[in-house]
PDB file of C-alpha atoms and ligand atoms in Angstrom:
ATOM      1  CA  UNK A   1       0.000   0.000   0.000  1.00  0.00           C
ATOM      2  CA  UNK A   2       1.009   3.694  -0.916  1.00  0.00           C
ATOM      3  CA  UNK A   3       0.207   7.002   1.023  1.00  0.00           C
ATOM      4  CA  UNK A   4       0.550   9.622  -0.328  1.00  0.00           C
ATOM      5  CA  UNK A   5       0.057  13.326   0.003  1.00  0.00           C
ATOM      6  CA  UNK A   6      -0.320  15.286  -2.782  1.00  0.00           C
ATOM      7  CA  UNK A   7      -2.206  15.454  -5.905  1.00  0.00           C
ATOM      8  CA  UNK A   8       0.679  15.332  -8.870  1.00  0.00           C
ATOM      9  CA  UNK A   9       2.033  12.239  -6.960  1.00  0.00           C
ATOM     10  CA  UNK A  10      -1.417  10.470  -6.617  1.00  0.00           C
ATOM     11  CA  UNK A  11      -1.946  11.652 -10.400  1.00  0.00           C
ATOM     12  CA  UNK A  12       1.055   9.886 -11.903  1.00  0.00           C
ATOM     13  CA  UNK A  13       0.326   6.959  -9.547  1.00  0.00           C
ATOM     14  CA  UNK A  14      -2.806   6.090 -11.184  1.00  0.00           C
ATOM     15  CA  UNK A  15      -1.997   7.106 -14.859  1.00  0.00           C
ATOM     16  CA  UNK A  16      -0.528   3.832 -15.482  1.00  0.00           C
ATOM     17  CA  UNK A  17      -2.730   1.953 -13.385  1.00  0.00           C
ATOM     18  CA  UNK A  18      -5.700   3.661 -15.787  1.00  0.00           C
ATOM     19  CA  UNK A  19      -3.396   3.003 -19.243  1.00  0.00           C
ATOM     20  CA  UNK A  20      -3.066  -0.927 -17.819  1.00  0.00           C
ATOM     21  CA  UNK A  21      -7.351  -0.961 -17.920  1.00  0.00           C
ATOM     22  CA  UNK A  22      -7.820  -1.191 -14.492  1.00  0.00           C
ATOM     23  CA  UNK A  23     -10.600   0.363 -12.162  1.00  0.00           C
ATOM     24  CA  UNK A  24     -10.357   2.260  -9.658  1.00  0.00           C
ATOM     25  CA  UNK A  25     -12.816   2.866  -6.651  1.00  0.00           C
ATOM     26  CA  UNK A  26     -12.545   6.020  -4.258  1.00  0.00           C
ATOM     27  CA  UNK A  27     -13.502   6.279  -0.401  1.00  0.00           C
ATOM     28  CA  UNK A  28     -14.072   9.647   0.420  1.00  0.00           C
ATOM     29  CA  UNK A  29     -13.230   9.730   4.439  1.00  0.00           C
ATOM     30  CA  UNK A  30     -12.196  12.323   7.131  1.00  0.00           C
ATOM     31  CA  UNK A  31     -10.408   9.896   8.652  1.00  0.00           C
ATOM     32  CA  UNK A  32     -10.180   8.312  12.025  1.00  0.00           C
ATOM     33  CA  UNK A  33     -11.636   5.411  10.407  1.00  0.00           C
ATOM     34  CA  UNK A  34     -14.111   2.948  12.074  1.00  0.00           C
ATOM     35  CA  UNK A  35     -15.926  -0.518  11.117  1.00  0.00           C
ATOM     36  CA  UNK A  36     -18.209   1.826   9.270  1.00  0.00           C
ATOM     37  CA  UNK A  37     -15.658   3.248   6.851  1.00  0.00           C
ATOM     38  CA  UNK A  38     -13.413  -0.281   6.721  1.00  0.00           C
ATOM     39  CA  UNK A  39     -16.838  -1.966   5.697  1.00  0.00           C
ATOM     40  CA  UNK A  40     -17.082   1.240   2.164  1.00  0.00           C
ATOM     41  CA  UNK A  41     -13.266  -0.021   1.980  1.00  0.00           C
ATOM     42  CA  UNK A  42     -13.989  -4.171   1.735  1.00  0.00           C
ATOM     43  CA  UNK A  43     -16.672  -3.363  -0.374  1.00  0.00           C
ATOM     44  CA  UNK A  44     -14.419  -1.630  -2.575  1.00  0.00           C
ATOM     45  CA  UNK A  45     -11.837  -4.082  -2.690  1.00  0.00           C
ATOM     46  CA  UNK A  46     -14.323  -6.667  -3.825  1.00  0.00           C
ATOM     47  CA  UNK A  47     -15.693  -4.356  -7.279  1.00  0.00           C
ATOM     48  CA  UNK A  48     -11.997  -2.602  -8.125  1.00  0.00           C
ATOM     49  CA  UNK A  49      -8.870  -3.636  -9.135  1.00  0.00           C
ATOM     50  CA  UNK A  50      -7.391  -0.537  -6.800  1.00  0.00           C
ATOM     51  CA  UNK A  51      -9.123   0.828  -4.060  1.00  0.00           C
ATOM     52  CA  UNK A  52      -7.890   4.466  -3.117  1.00  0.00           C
ATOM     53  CA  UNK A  53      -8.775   5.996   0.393  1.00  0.00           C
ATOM     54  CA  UNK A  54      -8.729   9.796   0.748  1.00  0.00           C
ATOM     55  CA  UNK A  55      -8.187  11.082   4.286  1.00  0.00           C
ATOM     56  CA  UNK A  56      -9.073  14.710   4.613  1.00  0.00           C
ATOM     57  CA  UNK A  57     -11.025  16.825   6.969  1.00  0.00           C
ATOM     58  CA  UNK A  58     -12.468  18.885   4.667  1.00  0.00           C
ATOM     59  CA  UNK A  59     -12.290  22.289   6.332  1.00  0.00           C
ATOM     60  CA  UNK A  60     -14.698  23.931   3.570  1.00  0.00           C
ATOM     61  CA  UNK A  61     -17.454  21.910   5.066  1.00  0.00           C
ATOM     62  CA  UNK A  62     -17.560  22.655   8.626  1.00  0.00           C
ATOM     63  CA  UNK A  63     -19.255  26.163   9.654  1.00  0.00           C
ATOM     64  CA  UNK A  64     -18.445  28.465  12.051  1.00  0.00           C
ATOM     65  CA  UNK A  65     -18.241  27.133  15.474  1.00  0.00           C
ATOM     66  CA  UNK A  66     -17.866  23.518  14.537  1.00  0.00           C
ATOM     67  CA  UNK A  67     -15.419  21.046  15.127  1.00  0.00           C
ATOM     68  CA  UNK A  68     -12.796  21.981  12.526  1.00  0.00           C
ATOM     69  CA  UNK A  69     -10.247  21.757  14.700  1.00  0.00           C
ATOM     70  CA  UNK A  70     -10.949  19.041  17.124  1.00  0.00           C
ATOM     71  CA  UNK A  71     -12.147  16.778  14.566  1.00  0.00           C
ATOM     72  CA  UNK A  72      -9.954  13.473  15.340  1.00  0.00           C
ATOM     73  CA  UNK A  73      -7.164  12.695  13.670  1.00  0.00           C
ATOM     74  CA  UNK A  74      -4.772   9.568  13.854  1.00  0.00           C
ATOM     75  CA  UNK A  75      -3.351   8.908  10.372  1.00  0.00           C
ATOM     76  CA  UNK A  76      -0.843   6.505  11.409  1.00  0.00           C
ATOM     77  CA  UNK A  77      -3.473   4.311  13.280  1.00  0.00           C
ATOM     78  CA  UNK A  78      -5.912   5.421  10.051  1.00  0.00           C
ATOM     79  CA  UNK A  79      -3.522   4.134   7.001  1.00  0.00           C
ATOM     80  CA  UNK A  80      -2.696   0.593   9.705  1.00  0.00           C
ATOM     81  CA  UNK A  81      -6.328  -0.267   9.000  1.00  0.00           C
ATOM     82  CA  UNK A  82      -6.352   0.853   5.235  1.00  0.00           C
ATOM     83  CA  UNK A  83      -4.108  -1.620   4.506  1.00  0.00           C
ATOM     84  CA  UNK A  84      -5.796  -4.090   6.206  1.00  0.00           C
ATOM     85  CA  UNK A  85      -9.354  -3.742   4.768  1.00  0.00           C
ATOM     86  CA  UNK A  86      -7.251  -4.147   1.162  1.00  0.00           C
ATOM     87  CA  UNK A  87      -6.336  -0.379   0.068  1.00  0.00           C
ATOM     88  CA  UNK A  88      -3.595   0.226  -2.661  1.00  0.00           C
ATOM     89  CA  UNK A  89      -3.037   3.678  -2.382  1.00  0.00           C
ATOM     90  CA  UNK A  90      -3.871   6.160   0.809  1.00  0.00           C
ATOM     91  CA  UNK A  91      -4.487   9.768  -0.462  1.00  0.00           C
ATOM     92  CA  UNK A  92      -3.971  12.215   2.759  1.00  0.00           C
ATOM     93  CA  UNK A  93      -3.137  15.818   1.647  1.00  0.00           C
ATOM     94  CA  UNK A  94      -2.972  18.925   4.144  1.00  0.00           C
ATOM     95  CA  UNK A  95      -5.761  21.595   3.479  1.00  0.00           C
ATOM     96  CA  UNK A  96      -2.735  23.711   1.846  1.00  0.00           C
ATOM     97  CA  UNK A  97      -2.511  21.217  -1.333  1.00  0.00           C
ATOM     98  CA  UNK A  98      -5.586  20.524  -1.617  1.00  0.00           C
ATOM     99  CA  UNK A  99      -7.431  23.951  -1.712  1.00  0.00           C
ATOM    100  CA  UNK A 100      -5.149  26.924  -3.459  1.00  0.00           C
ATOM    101  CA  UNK A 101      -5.305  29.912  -1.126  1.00  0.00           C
ATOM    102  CA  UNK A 102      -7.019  32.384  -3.404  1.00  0.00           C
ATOM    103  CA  UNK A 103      -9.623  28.903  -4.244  1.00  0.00           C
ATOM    104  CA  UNK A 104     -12.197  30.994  -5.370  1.00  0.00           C
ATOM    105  CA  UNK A 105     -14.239  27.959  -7.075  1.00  0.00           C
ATOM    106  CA  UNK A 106     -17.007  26.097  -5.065  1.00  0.00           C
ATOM    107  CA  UNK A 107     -19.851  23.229  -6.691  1.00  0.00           C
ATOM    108  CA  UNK A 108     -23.389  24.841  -5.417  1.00  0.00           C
ATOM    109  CA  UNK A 109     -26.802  23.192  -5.623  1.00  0.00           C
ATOM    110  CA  UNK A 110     -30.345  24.266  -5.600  1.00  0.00           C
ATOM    111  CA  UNK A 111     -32.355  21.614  -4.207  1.00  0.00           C
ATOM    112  CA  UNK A 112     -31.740  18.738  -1.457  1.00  0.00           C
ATOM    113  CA  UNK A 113     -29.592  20.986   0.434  1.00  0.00           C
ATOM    114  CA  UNK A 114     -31.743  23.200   1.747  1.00  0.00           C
ATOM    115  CA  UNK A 115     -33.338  20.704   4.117  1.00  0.00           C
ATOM    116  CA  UNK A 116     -32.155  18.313   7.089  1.00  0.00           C
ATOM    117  CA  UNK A 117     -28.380  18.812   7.536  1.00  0.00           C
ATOM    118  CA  UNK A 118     -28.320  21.246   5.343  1.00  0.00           C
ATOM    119  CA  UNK A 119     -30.713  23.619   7.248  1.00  0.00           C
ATOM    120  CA  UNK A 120     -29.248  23.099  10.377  1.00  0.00           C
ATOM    121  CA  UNK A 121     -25.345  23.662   9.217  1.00  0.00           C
ATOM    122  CA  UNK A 122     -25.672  26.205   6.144  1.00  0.00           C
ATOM    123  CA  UNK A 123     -22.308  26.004   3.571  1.00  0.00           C
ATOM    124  CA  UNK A 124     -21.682  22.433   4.533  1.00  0.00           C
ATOM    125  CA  UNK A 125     -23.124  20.831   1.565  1.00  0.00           C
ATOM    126  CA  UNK A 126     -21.824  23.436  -0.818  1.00  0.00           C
ATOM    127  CA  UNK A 127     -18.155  21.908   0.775  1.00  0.00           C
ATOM    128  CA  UNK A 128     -19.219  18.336   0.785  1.00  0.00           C
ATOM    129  CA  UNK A 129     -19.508  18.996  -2.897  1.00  0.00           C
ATOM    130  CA  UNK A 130     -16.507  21.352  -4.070  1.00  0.00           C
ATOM    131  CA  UNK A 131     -14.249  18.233  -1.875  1.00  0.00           C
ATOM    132  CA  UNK A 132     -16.159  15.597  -3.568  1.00  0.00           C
ATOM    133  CA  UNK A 133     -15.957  17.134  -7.113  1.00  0.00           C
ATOM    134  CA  UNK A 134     -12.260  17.864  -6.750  1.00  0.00           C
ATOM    135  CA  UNK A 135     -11.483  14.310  -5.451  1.00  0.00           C
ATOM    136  CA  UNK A 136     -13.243  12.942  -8.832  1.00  0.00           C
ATOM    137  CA  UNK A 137     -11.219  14.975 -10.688  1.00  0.00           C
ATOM    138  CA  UNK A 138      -7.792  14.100  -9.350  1.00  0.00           C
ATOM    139  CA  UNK A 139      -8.845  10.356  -8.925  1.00  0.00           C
ATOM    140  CA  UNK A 140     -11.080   9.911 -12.126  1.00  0.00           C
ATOM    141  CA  UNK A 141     -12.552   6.790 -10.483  1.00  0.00           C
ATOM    142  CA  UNK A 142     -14.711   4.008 -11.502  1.00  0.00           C
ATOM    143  CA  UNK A 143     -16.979   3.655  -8.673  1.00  0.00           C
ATOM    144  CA  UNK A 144     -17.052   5.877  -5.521  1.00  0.00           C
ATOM    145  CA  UNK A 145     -18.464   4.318  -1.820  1.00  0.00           C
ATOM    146  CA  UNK A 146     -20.173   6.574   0.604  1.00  0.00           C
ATOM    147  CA  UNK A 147     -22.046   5.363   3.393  1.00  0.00           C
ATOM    148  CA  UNK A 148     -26.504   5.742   4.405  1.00  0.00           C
ATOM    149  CA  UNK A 149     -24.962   6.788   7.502  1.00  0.00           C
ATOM    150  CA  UNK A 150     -25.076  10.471   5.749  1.00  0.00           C
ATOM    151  CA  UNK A 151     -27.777   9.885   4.006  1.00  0.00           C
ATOM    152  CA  UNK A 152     -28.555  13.136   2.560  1.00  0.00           C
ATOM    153  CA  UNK A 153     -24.766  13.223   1.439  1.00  0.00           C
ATOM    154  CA  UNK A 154     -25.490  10.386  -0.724  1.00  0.00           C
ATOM    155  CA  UNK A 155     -27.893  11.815  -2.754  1.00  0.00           C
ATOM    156  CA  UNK A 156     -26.231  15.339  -3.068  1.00  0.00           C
ATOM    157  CA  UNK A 157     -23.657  13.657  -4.592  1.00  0.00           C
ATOM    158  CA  UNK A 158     -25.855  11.377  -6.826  1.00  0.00           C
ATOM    159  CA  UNK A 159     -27.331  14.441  -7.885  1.00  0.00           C
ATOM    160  CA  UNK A 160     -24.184  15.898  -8.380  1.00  0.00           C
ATOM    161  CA  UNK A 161     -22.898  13.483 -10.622  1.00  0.00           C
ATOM    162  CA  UNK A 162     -25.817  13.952 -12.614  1.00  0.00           C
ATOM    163  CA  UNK A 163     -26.208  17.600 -13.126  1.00  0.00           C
ATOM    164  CA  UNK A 164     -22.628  18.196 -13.598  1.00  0.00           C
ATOM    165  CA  UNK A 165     -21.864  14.885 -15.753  1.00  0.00           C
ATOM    166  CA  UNK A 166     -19.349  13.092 -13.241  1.00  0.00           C
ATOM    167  CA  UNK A 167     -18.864   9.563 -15.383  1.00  0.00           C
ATOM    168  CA  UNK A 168     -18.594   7.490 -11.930  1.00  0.00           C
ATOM    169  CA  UNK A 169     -20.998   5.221 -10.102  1.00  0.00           C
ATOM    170  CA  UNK A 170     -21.827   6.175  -6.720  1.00  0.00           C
ATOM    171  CA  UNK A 171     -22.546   3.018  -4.749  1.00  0.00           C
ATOM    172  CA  UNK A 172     -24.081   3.136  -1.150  1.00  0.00           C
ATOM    173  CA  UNK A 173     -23.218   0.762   1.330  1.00  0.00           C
ATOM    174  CA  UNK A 174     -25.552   0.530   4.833  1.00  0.00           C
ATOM    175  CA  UNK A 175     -25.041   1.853   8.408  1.00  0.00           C
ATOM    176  CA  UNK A 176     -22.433  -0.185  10.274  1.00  0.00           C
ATOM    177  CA  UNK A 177     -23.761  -0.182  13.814  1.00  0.00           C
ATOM    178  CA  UNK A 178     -22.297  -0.699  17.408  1.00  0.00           C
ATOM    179  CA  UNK A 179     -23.437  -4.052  18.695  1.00  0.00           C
ATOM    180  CA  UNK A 180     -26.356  -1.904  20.594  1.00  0.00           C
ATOM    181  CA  UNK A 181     -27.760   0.086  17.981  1.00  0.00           C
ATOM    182  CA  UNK A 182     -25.380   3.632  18.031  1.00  0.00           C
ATOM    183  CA  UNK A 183     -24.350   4.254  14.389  1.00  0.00           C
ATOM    184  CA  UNK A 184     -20.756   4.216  14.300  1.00  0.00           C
ATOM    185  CA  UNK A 185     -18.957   7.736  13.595  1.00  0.00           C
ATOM    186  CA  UNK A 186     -15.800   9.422  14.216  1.00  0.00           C
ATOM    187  CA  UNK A 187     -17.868  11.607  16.304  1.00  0.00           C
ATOM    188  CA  UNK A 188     -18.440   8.926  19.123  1.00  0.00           C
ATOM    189  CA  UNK A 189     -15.043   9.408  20.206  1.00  0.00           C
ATOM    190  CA  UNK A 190     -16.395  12.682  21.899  1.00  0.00           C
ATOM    191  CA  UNK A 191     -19.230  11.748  24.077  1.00  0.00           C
ATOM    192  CA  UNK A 192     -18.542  10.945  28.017  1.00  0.00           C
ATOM    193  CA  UNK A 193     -19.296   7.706  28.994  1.00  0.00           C
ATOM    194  CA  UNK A 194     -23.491   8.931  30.124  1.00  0.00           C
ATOM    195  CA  UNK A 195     -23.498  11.110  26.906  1.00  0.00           C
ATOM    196  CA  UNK A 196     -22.583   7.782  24.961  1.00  0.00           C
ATOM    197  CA  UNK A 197     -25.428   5.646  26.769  1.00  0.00           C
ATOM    198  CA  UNK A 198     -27.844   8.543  26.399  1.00  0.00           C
ATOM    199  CA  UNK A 199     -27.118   8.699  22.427  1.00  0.00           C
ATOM    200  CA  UNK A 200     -28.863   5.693  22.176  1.00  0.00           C
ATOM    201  CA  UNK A 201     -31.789   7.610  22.307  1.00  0.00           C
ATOM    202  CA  UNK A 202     -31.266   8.080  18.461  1.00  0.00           C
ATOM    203  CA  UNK A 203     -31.100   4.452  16.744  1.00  0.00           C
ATOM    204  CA  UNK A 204     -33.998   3.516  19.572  1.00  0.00           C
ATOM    205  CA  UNK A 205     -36.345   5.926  18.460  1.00  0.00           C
ATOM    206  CA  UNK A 206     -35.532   4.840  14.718  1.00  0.00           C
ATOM    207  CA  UNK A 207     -36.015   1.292  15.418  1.00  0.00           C
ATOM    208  CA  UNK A 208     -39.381   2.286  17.232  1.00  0.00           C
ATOM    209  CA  UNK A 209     -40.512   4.081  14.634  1.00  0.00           C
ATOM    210  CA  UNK A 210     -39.999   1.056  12.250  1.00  0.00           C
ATOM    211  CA  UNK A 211     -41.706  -1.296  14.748  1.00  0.00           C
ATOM    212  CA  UNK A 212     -45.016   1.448  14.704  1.00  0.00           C
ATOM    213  CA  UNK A 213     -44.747   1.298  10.873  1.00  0.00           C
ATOM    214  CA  UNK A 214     -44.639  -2.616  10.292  1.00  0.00           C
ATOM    215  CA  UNK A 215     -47.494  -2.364  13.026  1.00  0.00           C
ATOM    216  CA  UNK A 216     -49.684  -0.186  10.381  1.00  0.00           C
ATOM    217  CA  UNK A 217     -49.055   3.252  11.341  1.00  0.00           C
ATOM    218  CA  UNK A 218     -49.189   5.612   8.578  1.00  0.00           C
ATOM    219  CA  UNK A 219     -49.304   9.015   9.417  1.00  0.00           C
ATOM    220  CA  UNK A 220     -46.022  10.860   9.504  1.00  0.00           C
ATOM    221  CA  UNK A 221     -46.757  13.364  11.871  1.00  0.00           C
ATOM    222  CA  UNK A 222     -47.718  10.905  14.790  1.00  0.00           C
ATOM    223  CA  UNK A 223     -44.220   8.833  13.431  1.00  0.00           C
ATOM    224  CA  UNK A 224     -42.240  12.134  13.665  1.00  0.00           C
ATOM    225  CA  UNK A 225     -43.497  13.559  17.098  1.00  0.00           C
ATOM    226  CA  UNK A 226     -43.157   9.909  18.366  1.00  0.00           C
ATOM    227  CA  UNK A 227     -39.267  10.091  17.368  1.00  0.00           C
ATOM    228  CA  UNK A 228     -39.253  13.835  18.644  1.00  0.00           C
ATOM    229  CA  UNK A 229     -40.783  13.603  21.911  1.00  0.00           C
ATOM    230  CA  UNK A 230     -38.484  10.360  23.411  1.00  0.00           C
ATOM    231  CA  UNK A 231     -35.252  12.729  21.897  1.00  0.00           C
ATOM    232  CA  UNK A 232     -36.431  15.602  24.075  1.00  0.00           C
ATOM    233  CA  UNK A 233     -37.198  13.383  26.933  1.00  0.00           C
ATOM    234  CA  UNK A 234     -33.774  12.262  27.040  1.00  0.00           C
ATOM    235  CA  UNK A 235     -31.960  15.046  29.422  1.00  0.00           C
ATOM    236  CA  UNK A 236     -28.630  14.707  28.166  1.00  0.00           C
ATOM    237  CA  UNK A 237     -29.553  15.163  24.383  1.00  0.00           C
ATOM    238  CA  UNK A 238     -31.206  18.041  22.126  1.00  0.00           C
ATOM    239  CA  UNK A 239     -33.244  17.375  19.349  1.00  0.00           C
ATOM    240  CA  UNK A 240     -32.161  19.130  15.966  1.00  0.00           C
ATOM    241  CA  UNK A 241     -34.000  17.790  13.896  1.00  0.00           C
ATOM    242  CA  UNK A 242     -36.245  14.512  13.238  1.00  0.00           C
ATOM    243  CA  UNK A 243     -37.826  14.495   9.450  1.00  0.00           C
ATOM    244  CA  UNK A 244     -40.014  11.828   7.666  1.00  0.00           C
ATOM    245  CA  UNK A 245     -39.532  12.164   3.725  1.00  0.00           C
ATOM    246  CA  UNK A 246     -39.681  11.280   0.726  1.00  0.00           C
ATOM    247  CA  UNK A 247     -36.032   9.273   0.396  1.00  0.00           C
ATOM    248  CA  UNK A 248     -35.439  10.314  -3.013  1.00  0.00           C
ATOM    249  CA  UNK A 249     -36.961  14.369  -3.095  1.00  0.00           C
ATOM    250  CA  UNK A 250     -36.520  14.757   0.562  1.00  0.00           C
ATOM    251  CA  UNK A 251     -39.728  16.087   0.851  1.00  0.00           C
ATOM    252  CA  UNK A 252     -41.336  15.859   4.023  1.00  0.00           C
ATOM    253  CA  UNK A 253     -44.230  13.548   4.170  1.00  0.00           C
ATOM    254  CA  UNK A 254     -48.107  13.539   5.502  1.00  0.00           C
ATOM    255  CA  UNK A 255     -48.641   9.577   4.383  1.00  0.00           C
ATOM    256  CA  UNK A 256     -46.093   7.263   4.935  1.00  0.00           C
ATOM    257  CA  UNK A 257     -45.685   5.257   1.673  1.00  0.00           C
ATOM    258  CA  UNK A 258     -43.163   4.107  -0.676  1.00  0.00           C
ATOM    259  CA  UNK A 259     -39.326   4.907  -0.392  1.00  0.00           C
ATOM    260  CA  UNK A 260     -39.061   6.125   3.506  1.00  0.00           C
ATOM    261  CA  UNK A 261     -36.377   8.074   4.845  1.00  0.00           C
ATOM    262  CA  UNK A 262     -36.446   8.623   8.484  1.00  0.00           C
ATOM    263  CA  UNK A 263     -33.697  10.711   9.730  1.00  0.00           C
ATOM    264  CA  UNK A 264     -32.686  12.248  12.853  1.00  0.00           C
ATOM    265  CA  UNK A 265     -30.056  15.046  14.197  1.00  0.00           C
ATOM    266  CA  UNK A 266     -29.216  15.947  17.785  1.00  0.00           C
ATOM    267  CA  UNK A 267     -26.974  17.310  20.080  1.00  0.00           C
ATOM    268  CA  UNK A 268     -25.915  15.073  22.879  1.00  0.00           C
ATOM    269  CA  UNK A 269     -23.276  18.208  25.010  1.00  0.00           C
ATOM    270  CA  UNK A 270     -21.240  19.744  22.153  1.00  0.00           C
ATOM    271  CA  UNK A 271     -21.425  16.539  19.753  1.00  0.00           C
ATOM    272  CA  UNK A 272     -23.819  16.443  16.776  1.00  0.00           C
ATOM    273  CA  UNK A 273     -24.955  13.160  15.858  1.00  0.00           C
ATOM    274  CA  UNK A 274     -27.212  12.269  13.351  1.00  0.00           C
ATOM    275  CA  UNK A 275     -28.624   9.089  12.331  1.00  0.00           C
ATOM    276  CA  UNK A 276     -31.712   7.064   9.833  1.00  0.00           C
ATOM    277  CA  UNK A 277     -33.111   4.324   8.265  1.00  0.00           C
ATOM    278  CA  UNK A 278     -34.748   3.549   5.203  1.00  0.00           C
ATOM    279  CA  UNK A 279     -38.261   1.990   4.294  1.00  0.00           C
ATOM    280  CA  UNK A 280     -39.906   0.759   1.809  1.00  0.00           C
ATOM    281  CA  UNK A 281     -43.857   0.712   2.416  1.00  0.00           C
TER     282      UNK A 281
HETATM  283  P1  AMP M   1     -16.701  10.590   7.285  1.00  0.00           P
HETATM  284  O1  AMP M   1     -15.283  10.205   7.546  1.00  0.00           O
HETATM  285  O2  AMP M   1     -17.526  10.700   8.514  1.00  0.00           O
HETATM  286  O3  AMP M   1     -16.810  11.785   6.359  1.00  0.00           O
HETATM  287  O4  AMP M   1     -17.335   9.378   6.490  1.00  0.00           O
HETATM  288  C1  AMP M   1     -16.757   8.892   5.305  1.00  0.00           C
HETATM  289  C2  AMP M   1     -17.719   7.927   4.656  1.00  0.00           C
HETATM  290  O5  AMP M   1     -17.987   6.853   5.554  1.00  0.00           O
HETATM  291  C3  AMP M   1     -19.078   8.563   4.328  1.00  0.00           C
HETATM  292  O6  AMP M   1     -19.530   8.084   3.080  1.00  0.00           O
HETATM  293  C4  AMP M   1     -19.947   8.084   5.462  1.00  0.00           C
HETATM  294  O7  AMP M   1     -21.310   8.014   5.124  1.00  0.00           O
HETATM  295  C5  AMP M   1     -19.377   6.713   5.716  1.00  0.00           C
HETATM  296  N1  AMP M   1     -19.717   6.277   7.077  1.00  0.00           N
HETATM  297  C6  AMP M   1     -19.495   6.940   8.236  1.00  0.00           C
HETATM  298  N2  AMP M   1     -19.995   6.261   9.283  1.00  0.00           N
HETATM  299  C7  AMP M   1     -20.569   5.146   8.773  1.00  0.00           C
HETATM  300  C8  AMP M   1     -21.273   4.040   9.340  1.00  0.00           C
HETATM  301  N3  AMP M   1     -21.504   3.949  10.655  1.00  0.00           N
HETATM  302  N4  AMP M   1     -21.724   3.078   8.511  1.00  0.00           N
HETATM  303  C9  AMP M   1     -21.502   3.166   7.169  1.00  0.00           C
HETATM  304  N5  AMP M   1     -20.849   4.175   6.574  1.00  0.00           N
HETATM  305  C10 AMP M   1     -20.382   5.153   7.356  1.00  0.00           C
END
């Protein structure tokens, strides 16, 4: 496996790896990689013939206030595990080589980001995207993973890749899950030992929700204040947000039928954590 850290290097690397007729499938990560992110990597490894992982906390995409700079990093520990989920080639550049100082170019969109994560942290889709777009364009992949974890992500960049003619697949791989329900993220890492069993509140209220829906409920509203109320009755954590929609428009729902996204957002002390499933009714 290779690491590298800048974009000429990683560019000549995969020239003759593209002239041979191989693919090539991109993870997109921040880093401090999980089971989540190794499970996007496996995957990966089992569609390519070379599986590059990017490492890069994007700083375009966090907002004033956020954790920019206490994000966790660990790229030692980070490129230990590439390898062994079966990455060729580790892609970690600073925010110096990757953005040019006077970087005055950014990928916007109209729709889908105006809701959910997007409402709650404005600009971070609009970075999601420029990073996303820029990483196609030095890596020219094949296939690119991203996880349902960020739900919303995934079909930014879908729509992305159609508006603005991307030729890569975006495949989606599912939530990777502690062994009692708490989606796994980078995040985690941040919550005190009664913030981390009072998170729970978020996958619990999902799988309740489910249970109400495979029992016959159908109205969204009652699904949505269900999921709202046992957040806010959890001291420890603050609801942001928790949406029933459409899981292809994002558009909130009054019936619950057909492609289901259920997604949640809140704040358990300083640490944002968001969560969802998927339905199909
Ligand atoms: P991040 O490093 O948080 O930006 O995540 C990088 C990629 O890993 C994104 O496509 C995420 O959706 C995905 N990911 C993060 N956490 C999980 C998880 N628990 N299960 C599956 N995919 C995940």
């Amino acid at each position: 496996m290779k690491l590298t850290k800048t974009k000429a290097e990683l560019r000549d690397m995969l020239k003759d790896i593209r002239r041979e007729g191989k693919s090539i499938g991109l993870v997109p990560t921040m880093g401090y990689l999980h089971e989540g992110h190794l499970s996007l990597i496996r995957k990966a490894r089992q569609e390519n013939d070379i599986v590059v992982v990017s490492i890069f906390v994007n700083p375009t995409q966090f907002g004033e206030g956020e954790d920019y700079g206490t994000y966790p990093r660990d790229l030692d520990r980070d490129t230990g595990r590439c390898r062994e989920a079966g990455a060729d080639i580790v892609f970690a550049p600073e925010a110096e080589e990757m953005y040019a100082k006077t970087n005055a170019a950014f990928v916007d969109m109209s729709r889908l980001t105006d809701r959910l994560c997007g409402a709650s942290r404005p600009g971070h889709f609009r970075g999601v995207m420029t990073v996303v777009a820029k990483l196609f364009n030095i890596v020219l992949p094949d296939r690119a993973y991203f996880g349902q974890k960020d739900a919303q992500q995934v079909l930014v960049v879908k729509r992305m890749v159609r508006d603005l003619d991307f030729d890569v697949h975006i495949v989606e791989a599912p939530i990777v899950r502690e062994t009692d329900g708490l989606a796994m993220s980078s995040r985690n890492t941040y919550l005190s030992p009664a913030e981390r069993r009072a998170a729970l509140v978020l996958s619990q209220s999902l799988f309740e929700a489910r249970q109400r829906i495979e029992g016959g409920e159908r109205r969204a509203d009652v699904i949505r204040n269900g999921i709202a109320g046992q957040i806010s009755s959890q001291p420890l954590a603050r609801l942001d947000y928790a949406e029933v929609v459409d899981a292809e428009t994002l558009e909130p729902l009054r019936e619950i039928r057909g492609s289901v996204l259920i997604a949640v957002a809140a704040r358990l002390g300083d640490t944002r954590l968001i969560d969802n499933i998927k339905l199909e009714v």
